[in-house]
Amino acid sequence: MGSIHRFRRKRAREVLLQRGRTSRSRLTALLTVLLFAGALGVAAVGILSVIVYRSYAHGLKPPEEAIASASVGTSIAYDRNGQYLYEYVDPLGGLRNPKPLSEISPYLIAATIATEDASFYDNPGVNFRGLLRAAAENLTPFGPGFLAGSGGSSITQQLVKNVYIDKDERFDRKITRKLKETVIALELKRNYDDNQILEWYLNQIYYGNFAYGAEAAAGRFFGKSAKDLTLGEAALLAGLPQAPGTYDPTDPAKRDGAKARQLEVLDLMKEHHDNISRIVDLTAEQIDAAKNEPINYIDHHFDIKAPHFVFYVEDQLKKMCNAALFKPPGDISCDKVVTQGGLRITTSLDLGLNDLGAKVLEEEVSANEDRTDGHDASLVAVRPGTGEILAYVGSRDFWREDIDGQVDIASSLQSHGSTMKVFTYLTAFQQGWAPSTYVKDEALYLDAGGGQKRQVNNWNFSYLGTITARKAVSESVNTSAVRTLMDVGADNMRDTAHRLGITDLRQGDCGPTITLGACEVKLVDMTYAFSVLANNGVMKGRPSSEDLPSGFRELDPVSVLKIQDAEGNIVYQYQKPEERQAIDPAYAYMMTDILSNDAINWSRMTIDRPAAVKTGTSEDFRDNVVMGYTPDLAAGVWMGNADNTAMASGTFSSSGTGPMWKRFMTEAHAYLQLPPRPFEKPADIVTSDCGGRQEVFKKDTPVAKNGLCSGPSRGGPTPEPTIKPPVFPTRGSPSATPSRTPVLASPTPSGEAPVPTSAIFRYKVKDGDTVEGIAAKFGVTPQSIIETNHLPPDGAIQAGQVLLISLAGSEGPPGASPSPRH
């Protein structure tokens, strides 16, 4: 029995030994495989690295050759008559005609090295210390987040990024982009002298304010050559490339930041004294003295006319190129075709007309801004017969920092208030309505969510009862427009707007007040849409390059007439407009008939010829808009503030923007030598007596919604009214006694008979307001304010107090409503 146990124990030991030998054998085999795989991996990585390196380094051209092979030169824009507008800035133009290092201040060279790459003369093209810092910030928990830290690029790498990396890839944080940048940087440093690389860098780096390269920056900011920069000026320039927009010294509001950045650069020069001593020998005392050196900036405006328009054209040219409307020269990408394609661009702009528009805006705004608190304006004019943009004034003054003048209002999203009602009623006409169709104007509350209701107010907080669509449009009645919108459908209204030229309104959350301007659109789009109405629904222009969804406009307004390459060959020519019937001619004419007869008279916007007008004022008086047209010219004018601050309470479009529109249209037609002519009536429009006036209808089309009359019968021209005409009460008052002209409204043109109305406005008292001042603003007597609001006899008021301002008999400039929008 004992021998059996001994045998079993021996057998167990042998099994364990065998297992151990097997495990060791397997481990040895695994380690061998891993070592072999590792060796193969290292070899593969090494081979791959060599392949990648050679692929990036192969055939590397010096920067000036790379630019020459990828750039023909800068492009120049002209107006339609050949007048110079602008030469588009080439970001790499300095490399085409570089300044040698000997003509650049040694102070700027030293300051740049101390700020951007202190080890420049010693590193192989890559600042490894900077890369380690960047890696710690971007790839470890000790930084601000994954790939969220700063970069560690050397001067050579920055040069590579700006010259050899496509613009759309430069800020891509992918490893492949960084690898390419690193390889080319190493190759540049290996093949070229340090000073040559530094020269290339200083001739292409962006210093802000359209200044590329040290020579351009020295001239732009200080009016001198780069070789004449002082230590203080050089230190300021060297600090700009990190954040040109933030430190822009041409902006007085940013000069403190630019000064603080200059002090940082001077401190870096002291810190890296040993690194820059081979360039210039400076003592700490000299550097400190530069901190107190006075800096004399110059107010330098580069040569540009119609600035917002030429930048609009640049954007359009890129889109036209991408849409294959013309072929870019050589291998230049569409993104670079304007700045580096050497194009000669004849635009649609009439510079004389554009200057006229700018003059009108400046004079009218400056004359009234103390009253209106509106400090900016914009204007677009389009020729309906061709779709050409003849005038495009993006702001009152491009150079005015205090009004954010460089914001292009014409292409930015703004509320257009009640001008949006046009699309609502056009949609209704397409669904069988007519100008004589009845709509209701009475109290209306909309669901505001959370069980809350929001009231839709008219501009004068009163109601007319049952009225016709013609009256609702012409007198810009809010409740009727919202009811109509809910009847015809918001999606259908947006479809109408899109077909007529609006590229926005894509979101579906505007709600019923979209018809009052609750969602924003562009002035250039709105002007184009109203030009379609001037053509009886025919859109004219060029094939669209906007990449719009199906159902949107198929044509774009014309901003470019001809493009020539550097050799003078024509690569694009706008010869005649393409046409699309965006909306039935009869329905377009119905709207024109309302706007040219009723709306223009009610808003007192008549000019010296047949014209159609719709006014609009957004909520809290933030936007004033007038859209209008004759058969030969459509114009849209906006007034407000680029920062979206509200204008003075009571600043309605008919009195704020209205005088600008009237003056521009009158003077523009004279400038263009266009004789007055009537709007053309489509063949399928018929007229019929309706409530004492000749109403317009679409031939052989029954009116789908009850109204003042049903339209002409198929067999006879004049039908009998189907319903007794309603008696329209005077706006806001049971009395029909007319009173004085409306507050903030333009003078009544000769021969007009304005509708006598009354209005009550709510005015929130501001600091410094007095009863006398408020009375003067609204054109009423101080005593009327005191009596209406039961104020003390001395008229004492407090900031924040809400006063009721009664404008008995006043039209209370139409076209807008304080709430929700109008």
Short mmCIF file of C-alpha atoms in Angstrom, two decimals, residues 162-509:
data_model
loop_
_atom_site.label_atom_id
_atom_site.label_comp_id
_atom_site.label_asym_id
_atom_site.label_seq_id
_atom_site.Cartn_x
_atom_site.Cartn_y
_atom_site.Cartn_z
CA ASN A 162 1.66 78.85 -44.05
CA VAL A 163 3.41 77.94 -47.31
CA TYR A 164 3.18 74.17 -47.80
CA ILE A 165 0.01 73.22 -45.91
CA ASP A 166 -3.37 73.93 -47.52
CA LYS A 167 -5.39 76.59 -45.73
CA ASP A 168 -8.20 74.21 -44.81
CA GLU A 169 -5.68 71.85 -43.14
CA ARG A 170 -3.59 74.36 -41.19
CA PHE A 171 -5.58 74.16 -37.98
CA ASP A 172 -6.22 70.45 -38.28
CA ARG A 173 -4.70 68.71 -35.24
CA LYS A 174 -4.34 65.36 -36.96
CA ILE A 175 -1.00 63.61 -36.48
CA THR A 176 -0.55 63.25 -40.25
CA ARG A 177 -0.66 67.02 -40.72
CA LYS A 178 1.84 67.58 -37.91
CA LEU A 179 4.08 64.86 -39.29
CA LYS A 180 4.11 66.47 -42.74
CA GLU A 181 4.87 69.84 -41.19
CA THR A 182 7.71 68.39 -39.13
CA VAL A 183 9.32 66.54 -42.06
CA ILE A 184 9.30 69.60 -44.31
CA ALA A 185 10.64 71.76 -41.47
CA LEU A 186 13.55 69.37 -40.91
CA GLU A 187 14.28 69.35 -44.63
CA LEU A 188 14.19 73.14 -44.91
CA LYS A 189 16.58 73.54 -41.99
CA ARG A 190 18.86 70.86 -43.48
CA ASN A 191 18.98 72.43 -46.92
CA TYR A 192 18.81 76.16 -46.28
CA ASP A 193 20.63 78.74 -44.21
CA ASP A 194 18.99 79.89 -40.98
CA ASN A 195 18.88 83.50 -42.12
CA GLN A 196 17.24 82.51 -45.39
CA ILE A 197 14.48 80.71 -43.48
CA LEU A 198 14.09 83.69 -41.18
CA GLU A 199 13.82 86.01 -44.19
CA TRP A 200 11.09 83.87 -45.72
CA TYR A 201 9.24 83.77 -42.40
CA LEU A 202 9.31 87.54 -41.84
CA ASN A 203 8.05 88.17 -45.37
CA GLN A 204 4.90 86.07 -44.99
CA ILE A 205 3.76 86.13 -41.36
CA TYR A 206 0.37 87.80 -40.74
CA TYR A 207 0.39 90.82 -38.43
CA GLY A 208 -3.31 91.68 -38.74
CA ASN A 209 -5.26 94.41 -40.50
CA PHE A 210 -4.56 92.87 -43.92
CA ALA A 211 -0.78 93.22 -43.40
CA TYR A 212 1.21 90.16 -44.49
CA GLY A 213 4.95 90.42 -43.95
CA ALA A 214 7.10 92.79 -41.92
CA GLU A 215 7.31 95.47 -44.61
CA ALA A 216 3.52 95.66 -45.02
CA ALA A 217 2.98 95.72 -41.25
CA ALA A 218 5.51 98.49 -40.65
CA GLY A 219 3.82 100.58 -43.31
CA ARG A 220 0.28 99.77 -42.15
CA PHE A 221 0.81 100.58 -38.46
CA PHE A 222 3.65 103.12 -38.40
CA GLY A 223 3.95 104.50 -41.94
CA LYS A 224 7.56 103.47 -42.32
CA SER A 225 9.77 100.77 -43.77
CA ALA A 226 10.58 97.63 -41.80
CA LYS A 227 14.27 98.62 -41.70
CA ASP A 228 13.45 101.82 -39.75
CA LEU A 229 11.49 100.26 -36.86
CA THR A 230 12.49 101.30 -33.36
CA LEU A 231 12.92 98.75 -30.58
CA GLY A 232 9.50 99.59 -29.13
CA GLU A 233 7.78 99.34 -32.51
CA ALA A 234 9.58 96.11 -33.34
CA ALA A 235 8.55 94.53 -30.03
CA LEU A 236 4.94 95.52 -30.63
CA LEU A 237 4.92 93.99 -34.12
CA ALA A 238 6.61 90.80 -32.93
CA GLY A 239 3.78 90.25 -30.46
CA LEU A 240 0.96 90.54 -33.00
CA PRO A 241 1.14 87.22 -34.91
CA GLN A 242 0.03 85.25 -31.84
CA ALA A 243 -3.43 86.89 -31.98
CA PRO A 244 -3.65 89.62 -34.66
CA GLY A 245 -7.32 90.34 -34.04
CA THR A 246 -6.91 90.61 -30.28
CA TYR A 247 -3.87 92.90 -30.38
CA ASP A 248 -4.79 95.02 -33.43
CA PRO A 249 -3.25 98.43 -32.58
CA THR A 250 -5.33 100.22 -35.22
CA ASP A 251 -8.33 99.69 -32.95
CA PRO A 252 -8.13 102.16 -30.05
CA ALA A 253 -10.12 99.75 -27.89
CA LYS A 254 -7.40 97.10 -28.31
CA ARG A 255 -4.31 99.24 -27.85
CA ASP A 256 -4.04 98.49 -24.14
CA GLY A 257 -3.89 94.80 -25.00
CA ALA A 258 -1.31 95.47 -27.71
CA LYS A 259 0.78 97.44 -25.22
CA ALA A 260 0.60 94.65 -22.64
CA ARG A 261 1.71 92.19 -25.31
CA GLN A 262 4.60 94.48 -26.25
CA LEU A 263 5.80 94.45 -22.64
CA GLU A 264 5.71 90.63 -22.64
CA VAL A 265 7.86 90.58 -25.78
CA LEU A 266 10.41 92.97 -24.26
CA ASP A 267 10.61 90.79 -21.15
CA LEU A 268 11.18 87.74 -23.37
CA MET A 269 14.02 89.60 -25.07
CA LYS A 270 15.68 90.05 -21.69
CA GLU A 271 15.03 86.42 -20.76
CA HIS A 272 16.55 85.13 -24.01
CA HIS A 273 19.33 87.68 -24.20
CA ASP A 274 21.94 85.05 -25.03
CA ASN A 275 19.86 83.73 -27.92
CA ILE A 276 19.44 87.11 -29.58
CA SER A 277 22.86 88.59 -28.82
CA ARG A 278 24.22 87.32 -32.15
CA ILE A 279 21.63 89.58 -33.88
CA VAL A 280 21.76 92.74 -31.81
CA ASP A 281 23.56 93.57 -28.57
CA LEU A 282 21.03 95.10 -26.18
CA THR A 283 21.36 95.84 -22.50
CA ALA A 284 18.60 95.27 -20.02
CA GLU A 285 18.44 99.03 -19.53
CA GLN A 286 17.84 99.62 -23.25
CA ILE A 287 15.09 97.05 -23.30
CA ASP A 288 13.41 98.56 -20.24
CA ALA A 289 13.67 102.03 -21.80
CA ALA A 290 11.76 100.75 -24.85
CA LYS A 291 8.80 100.00 -22.58
CA ASN A 292 8.25 103.74 -22.15
CA GLU A 293 8.93 104.62 -25.76
CA PRO A 294 5.98 106.53 -27.29
CA ILE A 295 4.30 104.64 -30.12
CA ASN A 296 2.95 106.77 -32.96
CA TYR A 297 0.32 104.93 -34.94
CA ILE A 298 -0.98 106.18 -38.27
CA ASP A 299 -4.59 106.10 -39.41
CA HIS A 300 -3.98 104.23 -42.65
CA HIS A 301 -6.81 102.91 -44.80
CA PHE A 302 -5.76 100.63 -47.59
CA ASP A 303 -7.02 101.44 -51.08
CA ILE A 304 -10.50 99.96 -51.29
CA LYS A 305 -13.84 101.15 -52.62
CA ALA A 306 -17.20 99.57 -51.81
CA PRO A 307 -15.42 97.37 -49.21
CA HIS A 308 -18.31 95.18 -48.15
CA PHE A 309 -19.22 94.51 -51.76
CA VAL A 310 -15.71 93.44 -52.83
CA PHE A 311 -15.57 90.95 -49.96
CA TYR A 312 -19.04 89.71 -50.91
CA VAL A 313 -17.73 89.24 -54.46
CA GLU A 314 -14.72 87.30 -53.15
CA ASP A 315 -17.07 84.87 -51.44
CA GLN A 316 -19.24 84.62 -54.55
CA LEU A 317 -16.22 83.94 -56.77
CA LYS A 318 -15.15 81.01 -54.62
CA LYS A 319 -18.66 79.58 -54.76
CA MET A 320 -18.86 80.12 -58.53
CA CYS A 321 -15.53 78.35 -58.94
CA ASN A 322 -16.65 75.40 -56.81
CA ALA A 323 -19.87 75.23 -58.85
CA ALA A 324 -17.74 75.00 -62.04
CA LEU A 325 -19.12 78.27 -63.45
CA PHE A 326 -15.53 79.04 -64.40
CA LYS A 327 -12.23 77.16 -64.30
CA PRO A 328 -9.44 78.48 -62.06
CA PRO A 329 -6.07 79.06 -63.74
CA GLY A 330 -3.40 76.37 -63.39
CA ASP A 331 -3.53 74.22 -60.29
CA ILE A 332 -4.87 76.95 -58.02
CA SER A 333 -7.68 75.82 -55.77
CA CYS A 334 -11.03 77.61 -55.68
CA ASP A 335 -10.26 78.69 -52.13
CA LYS A 336 -7.20 80.60 -53.38
CA VAL A 337 -8.46 81.64 -56.81
CA VAL A 338 -9.17 85.24 -55.80
CA THR A 339 -6.01 86.05 -53.85
CA GLN A 340 -3.59 84.03 -56.00
CA GLY A 341 -5.33 83.53 -59.35
CA GLY A 342 -4.32 86.80 -61.00
CA LEU A 343 -7.90 87.46 -62.11
CA ARG A 344 -9.31 90.70 -63.45
CA ILE A 345 -12.91 90.87 -62.26
CA THR A 346 -15.54 93.17 -63.72
CA THR A 347 -18.35 93.34 -61.18
CA SER A 348 -21.97 94.38 -61.58
CA LEU A 349 -21.58 97.34 -59.22
CA ASP A 350 -22.16 100.88 -60.45
CA LEU A 351 -19.71 102.75 -58.23
CA GLY A 352 -21.43 106.09 -58.82
CA LEU A 353 -24.77 104.66 -57.72
CA ASN A 354 -23.11 102.91 -54.78
CA ASP A 355 -21.51 106.17 -53.68
CA LEU A 356 -24.91 107.82 -53.96
CA GLY A 357 -26.40 105.17 -51.68
CA ALA A 358 -23.57 105.55 -49.14
CA LYS A 359 -24.02 109.33 -49.17
CA VAL A 360 -27.76 109.06 -48.56
CA LEU A 361 -27.27 106.66 -45.65
CA GLU A 362 -24.57 108.78 -44.02
CA GLU A 363 -26.47 112.05 -44.29
CA GLU A 364 -29.83 110.69 -43.20
CA VAL A 365 -28.50 108.64 -40.28
CA SER A 366 -26.26 111.42 -38.97
CA ALA A 367 -29.10 113.93 -39.16
CA ASN A 368 -31.43 111.80 -37.05
CA GLU A 369 -29.35 109.47 -34.84
CA ASP A 370 -29.76 111.62 -31.74
CA ARG A 371 -33.52 111.16 -32.10
CA THR A 372 -33.60 107.54 -33.24
CA ASP A 373 -30.58 106.02 -31.44
CA GLY A 374 -29.95 104.20 -34.72
CA HIS A 375 -26.31 104.56 -35.79
CA ASP A 376 -25.88 102.22 -38.73
CA ALA A 377 -27.57 101.51 -42.05
CA SER A 378 -27.28 99.26 -45.09
CA LEU A 379 -28.60 99.34 -48.66
CA VAL A 380 -28.83 96.93 -51.60
CA ALA A 381 -30.15 97.79 -55.07
CA VAL A 382 -30.89 95.23 -57.80
CA ARG A 383 -31.90 95.66 -61.46
CA PRO A 384 -34.98 93.42 -61.80
CA GLY A 385 -34.58 92.93 -65.54
CA THR A 386 -31.16 91.29 -65.20
CA GLY A 387 -30.72 90.35 -61.55
CA GLU A 388 -27.59 92.53 -61.32
CA ILE A 389 -26.56 94.08 -58.00
CA LEU A 390 -25.99 97.76 -58.80
CA ALA A 391 -25.40 99.04 -55.26
CA TYR A 392 -24.31 97.24 -52.09
CA VAL A 393 -23.56 99.31 -48.99
CA GLY A 394 -22.90 96.91 -46.12
CA SER A 395 -22.76 99.58 -43.42
CA ARG A 396 -22.86 103.31 -42.97
CA ASP A 397 -19.05 103.50 -42.74
CA PHE A 398 -16.69 100.52 -43.06
CA TRP A 399 -14.00 102.33 -41.05
CA ARG A 400 -16.16 103.34 -38.05
CA GLU A 401 -15.16 101.10 -35.12
CA ASP A 402 -17.73 102.73 -32.83
CA ILE A 403 -20.60 101.39 -34.94
CA ASP A 404 -18.92 98.05 -35.83
CA GLY A 405 -18.73 99.32 -39.38
CA GLN A 406 -16.90 96.26 -40.71
CA VAL A 407 -19.96 94.11 -40.00
CA ASP A 408 -21.65 93.54 -43.36
CA ILE A 409 -25.33 94.01 -42.55
CA ALA A 410 -26.38 93.29 -46.14
CA SER A 411 -25.20 89.68 -45.87
CA SER A 412 -25.85 89.11 -42.18
CA LEU A 413 -29.04 87.83 -40.60
CA GLN A 414 -31.44 90.51 -39.39
CA SER A 415 -35.14 90.64 -38.59
CA HIS A 416 -37.07 92.20 -41.47
CA GLY A 417 -40.25 92.69 -39.47
CA SER A 418 -43.48 93.02 -41.40
CA THR A 419 -41.85 92.86 -44.82
CA MET A 420 -42.15 89.08 -44.28
CA LYS A 421 -45.93 89.39 -44.53
CA VAL A 422 -45.56 89.64 -48.28
CA PHE A 423 -44.60 85.95 -48.45
CA THR A 424 -47.55 85.00 -46.24
CA TYR A 425 -50.15 86.71 -48.41
CA LEU A 426 -48.51 85.53 -51.64
CA THR A 427 -48.95 82.01 -50.27
CA ALA A 428 -52.60 82.80 -49.56
CA PHE A 429 -53.09 84.05 -53.12
CA GLN A 430 -51.67 80.77 -54.40
CA GLN A 431 -54.27 78.98 -52.30
CA GLY A 432 -57.15 80.87 -53.91
CA TRP A 433 -57.34 84.03 -51.83
CA ALA A 434 -57.68 87.46 -53.40
CA PRO A 435 -56.92 90.99 -52.17
CA SER A 436 -60.64 91.29 -51.40
CA THR A 437 -60.66 88.19 -49.13
CA TYR A 438 -61.79 88.86 -45.58
CA VAL A 439 -59.44 88.42 -42.61
CA LYS A 440 -59.98 89.14 -38.94
CA ASP A 441 -58.20 91.76 -36.88
CA GLU A 442 -59.08 91.13 -33.27
CA ALA A 443 -57.36 90.02 -30.06
CA LEU A 444 -55.07 87.02 -30.61
CA TYR A 445 -53.09 84.98 -28.10
CA LEU A 446 -50.45 82.38 -28.97
CA ASP A 447 -49.24 79.48 -26.87
CA ALA A 448 -45.88 80.50 -25.36
CA GLY A 449 -45.29 77.15 -23.62
CA GLY A 450 -45.63 76.22 -19.98
CA GLY A 451 -49.28 77.13 -20.01
CA GLN A 452 -48.41 80.73 -20.85
CA LYS A 453 -50.06 82.82 -23.55
CA ARG A 454 -48.50 85.66 -25.48
CA GLN A 455 -50.60 88.33 -27.09
CA VAL A 456 -50.00 89.44 -30.66
CA ASN A 457 -50.21 93.22 -30.67
CA ASN A 458 -50.77 95.62 -33.51
CA TRP A 459 -48.55 98.67 -33.71
CA ASN A 460 -51.19 100.85 -32.03
CA PHE A 461 -52.71 98.19 -29.74
CA SER A 462 -56.13 98.48 -31.40
CA TYR A 463 -58.23 96.34 -33.76
CA LEU A 464 -60.24 96.92 -36.92
CA GLY A 465 -62.52 93.86 -36.87
CA THR A 466 -63.18 92.23 -40.24
CA ILE A 467 -61.03 93.69 -43.00
CA THR A 468 -59.81 92.69 -46.45
CA ALA A 469 -56.42 91.16 -47.16
CA ARG A 470 -55.62 94.33 -49.11
CA LYS A 471 -56.14 96.49 -46.05
CA ALA A 472 -54.33 94.00 -43.79
CA VAL A 473 -51.24 94.08 -46.01
CA SER A 474 -51.22 97.79 -46.74
CA GLU A 475 -51.73 98.82 -43.10
CA SER A 476 -49.48 96.04 -41.81
CA VAL A 477 -51.96 94.49 -39.39
CA ASN A 478 -50.20 91.93 -37.18
CA THR A 479 -53.09 89.83 -35.93
CA SER A 480 -54.45 89.37 -39.44
CA ALA A 481 -51.03 88.31 -40.76
CA VAL A 482 -50.58 85.71 -38.02
CA ARG A 483 -54.09 84.34 -38.57
CA THR A 484 -53.41 84.15 -42.30
CA LEU A 485 -50.12 82.37 -41.66
CA MET A 486 -51.82 79.78 -39.46
CA ASP A 487 -54.47 79.31 -42.16
CA VAL A 488 -52.10 78.83 -45.13
CA GLY A 489 -49.35 77.00 -43.18
CA ALA A 490 -45.90 78.19 -42.07
CA ASP A 491 -44.15 75.54 -44.19
CA ASN A 492 -46.00 76.73 -47.28
CA MET A 493 -45.07 80.31 -46.51
CA ARG A 494 -41.41 79.33 -46.16
CA ASP A 495 -41.60 77.46 -49.48
CA THR A 496 -42.84 80.64 -51.14
CA ALA A 497 -40.03 82.67 -49.59
CA HIS A 498 -37.44 80.11 -50.70
CA ARG A 499 -38.66 80.06 -54.30
CA LEU A 500 -38.53 83.85 -54.41
CA GLY A 501 -34.92 83.97 -53.24
CA ILE A 502 -34.62 83.59 -49.46
CA THR A 503 -31.78 81.21 -48.54
CA ASP A 504 -32.48 81.08 -44.80
CA LEU A 505 -35.68 80.27 -42.83
CA ARG A 506 -34.64 76.61 -42.83
CA GLN A 507 -35.47 76.01 -39.20
CA GLY A 508 -38.99 74.97 -38.34
CA ASP A 509 -39.20 76.59 -34.91
#
